[in-house]
């Protein structure tokens, strides 16, 4: 049995990537996970990985003393260690430096064998990786994905905050459906039935009456039985809603925010993009816009025929991605396939003031001008087969002067797919929830 050491008052002085050959002779303390342990006769070494990268720790059998050598002998991959030692130049080591240890603390010894190799040298399929997700997330690729996601989130937040938006949090336990009852997860709420919220839509709309411009980053729950690389049953939605604005205005906001996130990731995340082997192309500042009608004409000419009024199926959006490019808007959707709160066009109520933001074949966001007139909203609720009585508390604000407003919802997990070049959304979510996965 290997005895575990305490952290005590030892603290990290440097992350591995901060140790350079300029620091020759300096004492440092590093902490991280053991990756490779090697024994080359008189020399023992291991590679320590931390959130900065990796550094080699090398001990000479003749110089380092019994205790250090026997500790290195007991190390297994993924064991957490703290190492105090001197920086030494070493031509053969990665980055030209290594640490010669004067003290090693074994903080937690990893069992063998590992459920999977987070360094990816032994390849595991996605299901196996997700089963042991907490270990899988230790891989350099996962770290890169979640750092990029974090940068995009930070850039997006900053963009909106600097334009007067207020970040809000709306309830996730709700009494009624936003759109249709079919996609709701029911839960028991004391002696009543309630549901997990599928969208912050109704709340963010009424909040424009109070806070004017709001945004929310939060979970949405969809009980759809999808089995695709882009659908989850719990996703993170980045939503905005803006008073005194039209679809056109919020498309501009979306385009600028997305462009800012792309630019910041490109500027600050090069090492992470390199780990992922992804060469990110920042789109032009103005994304092309095509109408729904133009879109079905374009794909029709290319051999994918869609009757006007139907949603665009995968072959159609695949074709559009090829024809139109990477980031583009599809505008003016038929009323039939947009939710009840979508504003019809004045000159043709069969069409709405709405848009989807696409990236190639992937839908990233949906939005539009909303109906703010209470009578029209009640009429559209009925037309969609919904009972306005169930929306009485929502309608309150509309009956008392709620201003014209517009907004959108952007899928953060899907946006991360685009920024990282992943082709499955599960790679971009820490602990994905899909039809078959409820743990971990
Ligand atoms: P799709 O047609 O791709 O199923 P949707 O039109 O039903 O998406 P919206 O209700 O418009 O989705 O939600 C806004 C955004 O939230 C979507 O554009 C997408 O980026 C994200 N999103 C919606 N549902 C999911 C899901 N099940 N998994 C992951 N992201 C989702
Ligand atoms: Mg949509």
Short mmCIF file of N, CA and C in Angstrom, two decimals, residues 183-308:
data_model
loop_
_atom_site.label_atom_id
_atom_site.label_comp_id
_atom_site.label_asym_id
_atom_site.label_seq_id
_atom_site.Cartn_x
_atom_site.Cartn_y
_atom_site.Cartn_z
N UNK A 183 -43.10 18.31 -26.55
CA UNK A 183 -41.67 18.20 -26.29
C UNK A 183 -41.30 18.49 -24.84
N UNK A 184 -42.28 18.35 -23.93
CA UNK A 184 -42.04 18.73 -22.53
C UNK A 184 -41.75 17.54 -21.63
N UNK A 185 -40.84 17.72 -20.69
CA UNK A 185 -40.63 16.72 -19.65
C UNK A 185 -41.53 17.07 -18.46
N UNK A 186 -42.47 16.20 -18.11
CA UNK A 186 -43.29 16.49 -16.94
C UNK A 186 -42.53 16.16 -15.66
N UNK A 187 -42.78 16.92 -14.62
CA UNK A 187 -42.21 16.61 -13.30
C UNK A 187 -43.32 16.75 -12.26
N UNK A 188 -43.13 16.16 -11.09
CA UNK A 188 -44.18 16.34 -10.09
C UNK A 188 -43.78 17.50 -9.20
N UNK A 189 -44.71 18.43 -9.06
CA UNK A 189 -44.46 19.65 -8.30
C UNK A 189 -45.45 19.66 -7.13
N UNK A 190 -45.04 19.14 -5.98
CA UNK A 190 -45.94 18.89 -4.87
C UNK A 190 -47.15 18.10 -5.37
N UNK A 191 -48.36 18.68 -5.25
CA UNK A 191 -49.52 17.89 -5.69
C UNK A 191 -49.96 18.20 -7.11
N UNK A 192 -49.09 18.88 -7.86
CA UNK A 192 -49.47 19.24 -9.22
C UNK A 192 -48.45 18.72 -10.22
N UNK A 193 -48.81 18.79 -11.49
CA UNK A 193 -47.84 18.48 -12.54
C UNK A 193 -47.21 19.77 -13.01
N UNK A 194 -45.93 19.74 -13.22
CA UNK A 194 -45.24 20.89 -13.81
C UNK A 194 -44.33 20.34 -14.91
N UNK A 195 -43.56 21.23 -15.53
CA UNK A 195 -42.71 20.80 -16.64
C UNK A 195 -41.34 21.48 -16.54
N UNK A 196 -40.36 20.86 -17.17
CA UNK A 196 -39.06 21.53 -17.31
C UNK A 196 -39.17 22.45 -18.53
N UNK A 197 -38.64 23.65 -18.39
CA UNK A 197 -38.82 24.67 -19.42
C UNK A 197 -38.08 24.32 -20.71
N UNK A 198 -38.77 24.46 -21.84
CA UNK A 198 -38.13 24.16 -23.13
C UNK A 198 -37.47 25.39 -23.75
N UNK A 199 -37.77 26.58 -23.15
CA UNK A 199 -37.23 27.82 -23.69
C UNK A 199 -37.57 28.96 -22.73
N UNK A 200 -36.72 29.97 -22.60
CA UNK A 200 -37.07 31.12 -21.74
C UNK A 200 -37.98 32.12 -22.46
N UNK A 201 -38.45 31.74 -23.65
CA UNK A 201 -39.17 32.63 -24.55
C UNK A 201 -40.17 33.58 -23.88
N UNK A 202 -41.16 33.02 -23.19
CA UNK A 202 -42.25 33.86 -22.70
C UNK A 202 -41.76 34.82 -21.61
N UNK A 203 -40.88 34.33 -20.77
CA UNK A 203 -40.34 35.19 -19.70
C UNK A 203 -39.48 36.31 -20.26
N UNK A 204 -38.61 35.97 -21.21
CA UNK A 204 -37.73 37.04 -21.70
C UNK A 204 -38.55 38.10 -22.44
N UNK A 205 -39.62 37.67 -23.10
CA UNK A 205 -40.46 38.67 -23.79
C UNK A 205 -41.06 39.66 -22.82
N UNK A 206 -41.68 39.15 -21.75
CA UNK A 206 -42.33 40.10 -20.82
C UNK A 206 -41.27 40.93 -20.07
N UNK A 207 -40.07 40.38 -19.92
CA UNK A 207 -39.02 41.15 -19.23
C UNK A 207 -38.56 42.37 -20.02
N UNK A 208 -38.77 42.36 -21.34
CA UNK A 208 -38.39 43.56 -22.11
C UNK A 208 -39.24 44.76 -21.66
N UNK A 209 -40.43 44.47 -21.12
CA UNK A 209 -41.30 45.55 -20.64
C UNK A 209 -40.73 46.21 -19.40
N UNK A 210 -39.86 45.50 -18.70
CA UNK A 210 -39.29 46.05 -17.45
C UNK A 210 -37.82 46.42 -17.64
N UNK A 211 -37.05 45.54 -18.21
CA UNK A 211 -35.59 45.75 -18.27
C UNK A 211 -35.09 46.18 -19.65
N UNK A 212 -36.00 46.23 -20.61
CA UNK A 212 -35.71 46.72 -21.96
C UNK A 212 -34.88 45.75 -22.82
N UNK A 213 -33.65 45.46 -22.40
CA UNK A 213 -32.81 44.51 -23.15
C UNK A 213 -32.32 43.45 -22.18
N UNK A 214 -32.64 42.21 -22.45
CA UNK A 214 -32.21 41.14 -21.54
C UNK A 214 -31.51 40.03 -22.31
N UNK A 215 -30.63 39.32 -21.60
CA UNK A 215 -30.12 38.07 -22.16
C UNK A 215 -30.02 37.04 -21.06
N UNK A 216 -30.03 35.77 -21.47
CA UNK A 216 -29.94 34.67 -20.52
C UNK A 216 -29.13 33.54 -21.13
N UNK A 217 -28.28 32.96 -20.31
CA UNK A 217 -27.57 31.75 -20.72
C UNK A 217 -28.04 30.66 -19.76
N UNK A 218 -28.80 29.72 -20.26
CA UNK A 218 -29.36 28.73 -19.34
C UNK A 218 -29.82 27.48 -20.05
N UNK A 219 -30.20 26.47 -19.26
CA UNK A 219 -30.60 25.20 -19.87
C UNK A 219 -31.99 25.25 -20.49
N UNK A 220 -32.15 24.52 -21.58
CA UNK A 220 -33.48 24.27 -22.14
C UNK A 220 -33.64 22.76 -22.19
N UNK A 221 -34.86 22.29 -21.96
CA UNK A 221 -35.11 20.84 -21.90
C UNK A 221 -36.08 20.47 -23.01
N UNK A 222 -35.70 19.52 -23.82
CA UNK A 222 -36.55 19.11 -24.94
C UNK A 222 -36.75 17.60 -24.88
N UNK A 223 -38.01 17.21 -24.75
CA UNK A 223 -38.29 15.77 -24.61
C UNK A 223 -38.43 15.08 -25.96
N UNK A 224 -37.75 15.59 -26.97
CA UNK A 224 -37.86 14.98 -28.31
C UNK A 224 -36.95 13.75 -28.39
N UNK A 225 -37.46 12.72 -29.06
CA UNK A 225 -36.68 11.47 -29.13
C UNK A 225 -35.70 11.51 -30.29
N UNK A 226 -34.80 12.46 -30.22
CA UNK A 226 -33.81 12.61 -31.28
C UNK A 226 -32.71 11.59 -31.14
N UNK A 227 -32.09 11.28 -32.26
CA UNK A 227 -30.86 10.52 -32.19
C UNK A 227 -29.96 11.06 -33.30
N UNK A 228 -29.48 12.28 -33.09
CA UNK A 228 -28.66 12.93 -34.12
C UNK A 228 -27.40 13.48 -33.45
N UNK A 229 -26.39 13.85 -34.25
CA UNK A 229 -25.17 14.43 -33.65
C UNK A 229 -25.36 15.87 -33.19
N UNK A 230 -26.55 16.46 -33.38
CA UNK A 230 -26.72 17.87 -33.02
C UNK A 230 -27.84 18.13 -32.01
N UNK A 231 -28.53 17.07 -31.58
CA UNK A 231 -29.61 17.25 -30.62
C UNK A 231 -29.30 16.62 -29.27
N UNK A 232 -29.62 17.34 -28.20
CA UNK A 232 -29.55 16.81 -26.85
C UNK A 232 -30.90 17.03 -26.19
N UNK A 233 -31.15 16.38 -25.09
CA UNK A 233 -32.41 16.62 -24.39
C UNK A 233 -32.28 17.73 -23.35
N UNK A 234 -31.04 18.06 -23.02
CA UNK A 234 -30.76 19.25 -22.21
C UNK A 234 -29.66 20.00 -22.94
N UNK A 235 -29.95 21.25 -23.31
CA UNK A 235 -28.96 22.04 -24.04
C UNK A 235 -28.84 23.39 -23.35
N UNK A 236 -27.77 24.11 -23.69
CA UNK A 236 -27.64 25.47 -23.15
C UNK A 236 -27.98 26.46 -24.25
N UNK A 237 -28.93 27.31 -23.93
CA UNK A 237 -29.39 28.29 -24.90
C UNK A 237 -28.91 29.67 -24.48
N UNK A 238 -28.42 30.41 -25.46
CA UNK A 238 -28.01 31.80 -25.26
C UNK A 238 -29.11 32.63 -25.89
N UNK A 239 -29.89 33.30 -25.06
CA UNK A 239 -31.09 33.99 -25.53
C UNK A 239 -30.99 35.49 -25.33
N UNK A 240 -31.50 36.25 -26.28
CA UNK A 240 -31.67 37.69 -26.01
C UNK A 240 -33.09 38.11 -26.36
N UNK A 241 -33.52 39.22 -25.79
CA UNK A 241 -34.78 39.83 -26.18
C UNK A 241 -34.61 41.34 -26.00
N UNK A 242 -35.12 42.10 -26.96
CA UNK A 242 -34.81 43.52 -27.02
C UNK A 242 -36.07 44.32 -27.34
N UNK A 243 -36.35 45.34 -26.51
CA UNK A 243 -37.53 46.16 -26.73
C UNK A 243 -37.28 47.18 -27.85
N UNK A 244 -38.34 47.62 -28.48
CA UNK A 244 -38.27 48.64 -29.54
C UNK A 244 -37.31 48.22 -30.65
N UNK A 245 -37.36 46.94 -31.00
CA UNK A 245 -36.44 46.44 -32.03
C UNK A 245 -37.19 45.47 -32.94
N UNK A 246 -36.71 45.34 -34.17
CA UNK A 246 -37.30 44.42 -35.14
C UNK A 246 -36.35 43.23 -35.36
N UNK A 247 -36.84 42.27 -36.14
CA UNK A 247 -36.01 41.11 -36.48
C UNK A 247 -34.68 41.57 -37.09
N UNK A 248 -34.77 42.55 -37.97
CA UNK A 248 -33.57 43.08 -38.62
C UNK A 248 -32.55 43.57 -37.57
N UNK A 249 -33.03 44.29 -36.58
CA UNK A 249 -32.14 44.82 -35.53
C UNK A 249 -31.45 43.69 -34.77
N UNK A 250 -32.23 42.67 -34.39
CA UNK A 250 -31.61 41.63 -33.57
C UNK A 250 -30.76 40.67 -34.41
N UNK A 251 -31.03 40.62 -35.71
CA UNK A 251 -30.11 39.87 -36.59
C UNK A 251 -28.75 40.54 -36.59
N UNK A 252 -28.79 41.87 -36.62
CA UNK A 252 -27.52 42.60 -36.59
C UNK A 252 -26.78 42.34 -35.28
N UNK A 253 -27.52 42.34 -34.18
CA UNK A 253 -26.91 42.06 -32.87
C UNK A 253 -26.28 40.66 -32.88
N UNK A 254 -27.03 39.69 -33.41
CA UNK A 254 -26.56 38.31 -33.42
C UNK A 254 -25.29 38.16 -34.27
N UNK A 255 -25.35 38.78 -35.44
CA UNK A 255 -24.22 38.70 -36.36
C UNK A 255 -22.96 39.30 -35.74
N UNK A 256 -23.12 40.43 -35.07
CA UNK A 256 -21.96 41.10 -34.47
C UNK A 256 -21.44 40.28 -33.29
N UNK A 257 -22.36 39.75 -32.49
CA UNK A 257 -21.93 38.98 -31.33
C UNK A 257 -21.20 37.71 -31.75
N UNK A 258 -21.76 37.02 -32.74
CA UNK A 258 -21.14 35.78 -33.22
C UNK A 258 -19.77 36.09 -33.84
N UNK A 259 -19.73 37.17 -34.59
CA UNK A 259 -18.46 37.57 -35.22
C UNK A 259 -17.41 37.87 -34.13
N UNK A 260 -17.84 38.56 -33.09
CA UNK A 260 -16.92 38.89 -31.98
C UNK A 260 -16.39 37.62 -31.31
N UNK A 261 -17.28 36.65 -31.11
CA UNK A 261 -16.86 35.39 -30.48
C UNK A 261 -15.87 34.66 -31.37
N UNK A 262 -16.16 34.57 -32.66
CA UNK A 262 -15.21 33.97 -33.60
C UNK A 262 -13.85 34.67 -33.52
N UNK A 263 -13.89 35.99 -33.55
CA UNK A 263 -12.64 36.76 -33.58
C UNK A 263 -11.83 36.54 -32.31
N UNK A 264 -12.51 36.54 -31.16
CA UNK A 264 -11.79 36.36 -29.90
C UNK A 264 -11.21 34.95 -29.80
N UNK A 265 -11.96 33.97 -30.25
CA UNK A 265 -11.44 32.60 -30.21
C UNK A 265 -10.22 32.51 -31.13
N UNK A 266 -10.34 33.11 -32.30
CA UNK A 266 -9.22 33.07 -33.24
C UNK A 266 -7.99 33.78 -32.66
N UNK A 267 -8.24 34.88 -31.95
CA UNK A 267 -7.14 35.69 -31.42
C UNK A 267 -6.49 35.05 -30.18
N UNK A 268 -7.33 34.51 -29.29
CA UNK A 268 -6.79 34.08 -27.99
C UNK A 268 -6.63 32.57 -27.82
N UNK A 269 -7.22 31.79 -28.73
CA UNK A 269 -7.24 30.34 -28.48
C UNK A 269 -6.40 29.54 -29.48
N UNK A 270 -5.37 30.17 -30.07
CA UNK A 270 -4.58 29.43 -31.06
C UNK A 270 -4.00 28.13 -30.50
N UNK A 271 -3.42 28.12 -29.28
CA UNK A 271 -2.87 26.84 -28.79
C UNK A 271 -3.95 25.75 -28.69
N UNK A 272 -5.16 26.14 -28.28
CA UNK A 272 -6.23 25.15 -28.17
C UNK A 272 -6.72 24.69 -29.54
N UNK A 273 -6.81 25.62 -30.48
CA UNK A 273 -7.21 25.24 -31.84
C UNK A 273 -6.19 24.27 -32.44
N UNK A 274 -4.93 24.51 -32.08
CA UNK A 274 -3.86 23.65 -32.59
C UNK A 274 -4.00 22.22 -32.02
N UNK A 275 -4.29 22.13 -30.73
CA UNK A 275 -4.50 20.81 -30.11
C UNK A 275 -5.61 20.06 -30.85
N UNK A 276 -6.64 20.80 -31.27
CA UNK A 276 -7.78 20.16 -31.94
C UNK A 276 -7.54 19.99 -33.44
N UNK A 277 -6.45 20.55 -33.95
CA UNK A 277 -6.16 20.48 -35.39
C UNK A 277 -7.23 21.20 -36.20
N UNK A 278 -7.77 22.27 -35.63
CA UNK A 278 -8.86 22.98 -36.30
C UNK A 278 -8.38 24.36 -36.74
N UNK A 279 -8.46 24.62 -38.03
CA UNK A 279 -8.09 25.97 -38.48
C UNK A 279 -9.38 26.77 -38.62
N UNK A 280 -9.59 27.65 -37.66
CA UNK A 280 -10.84 28.41 -37.58
C UNK A 280 -10.83 29.52 -38.61
N UNK A 281 -11.92 29.61 -39.36
CA UNK A 281 -12.05 30.70 -40.32
C UNK A 281 -13.08 31.68 -39.80
N UNK A 282 -12.64 32.90 -39.50
CA UNK A 282 -13.58 33.92 -39.00
C UNK A 282 -14.43 34.39 -40.18
N UNK A 283 -15.76 34.33 -40.06
CA UNK A 283 -16.60 34.75 -41.19
C UNK A 283 -16.50 36.26 -41.41
N UNK A 284 -16.91 36.71 -42.58
CA UNK A 284 -16.97 38.15 -42.85
C UNK A 284 -17.93 38.80 -41.87
N UNK A 285 -17.81 40.13 -41.68
CA UNK A 285 -18.63 40.78 -40.64
C UNK A 285 -20.11 40.82 -40.99
N UNK A 286 -20.42 40.70 -42.27
CA UNK A 286 -21.83 40.71 -42.67
C UNK A 286 -22.18 39.35 -43.25
N UNK A 287 -23.11 38.64 -42.58
CA UNK A 287 -23.48 37.30 -43.05
C UNK A 287 -24.52 37.41 -44.16
N UNK A 288 -24.39 36.58 -45.22
CA UNK A 288 -25.40 36.63 -46.28
C UNK A 288 -26.80 36.32 -45.73
N UNK A 289 -27.80 36.91 -46.37
CA UNK A 289 -29.20 36.67 -45.99
C UNK A 289 -29.94 36.18 -47.21
N UNK A 290 -30.65 35.07 -47.06
CA UNK A 290 -31.55 34.64 -48.13
C UNK A 290 -32.92 34.37 -47.51
N UNK A 291 -33.97 34.55 -48.30
CA UNK A 291 -35.29 34.26 -47.74
C UNK A 291 -35.54 32.76 -47.85
N UNK A 292 -36.51 32.31 -47.09
CA UNK A 292 -36.92 30.91 -47.14
C UNK A 292 -37.30 30.54 -48.57
N UNK A 293 -38.08 31.43 -49.22
CA UNK A 293 -38.54 31.15 -50.59
C UNK A 293 -37.34 31.02 -51.55
N UNK A 294 -36.39 31.92 -51.40
CA UNK A 294 -35.18 31.81 -52.23
C UNK A 294 -34.44 30.51 -51.94
N UNK A 295 -34.41 30.15 -50.67
CA UNK A 295 -33.69 28.93 -50.28
C UNK A 295 -34.29 27.70 -50.94
N UNK A 296 -35.65 27.59 -50.92
CA UNK A 296 -36.21 26.37 -51.53
C UNK A 296 -36.08 26.41 -53.05
N UNK A 297 -36.05 27.63 -53.63
CA UNK A 297 -35.82 27.71 -55.08
C UNK A 297 -34.41 27.24 -55.41
N UNK A 298 -33.44 27.71 -54.60
CA UNK A 298 -32.04 27.33 -54.85
C UNK A 298 -31.83 25.83 -54.75
N UNK A 299 -32.35 25.23 -53.69
CA UNK A 299 -32.12 23.79 -53.53
C UNK A 299 -32.96 23.01 -54.54
N UNK A 300 -34.12 23.57 -54.92
CA UNK A 300 -34.95 22.94 -55.94
C UNK A 300 -34.20 22.81 -57.25
N UNK A 301 -33.53 23.92 -57.64
CA UNK A 301 -32.74 23.92 -58.88
C UNK A 301 -31.61 22.90 -58.80
N UNK A 302 -31.11 22.68 -57.57
CA UNK A 302 -30.01 21.73 -57.40
C UNK A 302 -30.54 20.30 -57.18
N UNK A 303 -31.85 20.11 -57.38
CA UNK A 303 -32.39 18.75 -57.36
C UNK A 303 -33.05 18.33 -56.05
N UNK A 304 -33.09 19.22 -55.03
CA UNK A 304 -33.77 18.84 -53.79
C UNK A 304 -35.09 19.61 -53.72
N UNK A 305 -36.16 18.93 -54.08
CA UNK A 305 -37.48 19.61 -54.17
C UNK A 305 -38.20 19.59 -52.82
N UNK A 306 -38.60 20.81 -52.36
CA UNK A 306 -39.35 20.92 -51.10
C UNK A 306 -40.61 21.71 -51.39
N UNK A 307 -41.79 21.22 -50.99
CA UNK A 307 -43.01 22.01 -51.16
C UNK A 307 -42.94 23.27 -50.28
N UNK A 308 -43.38 24.41 -50.83
CA UNK A 308 -43.35 25.66 -50.06
C UNK A 308 -44.17 25.46 -48.78
#
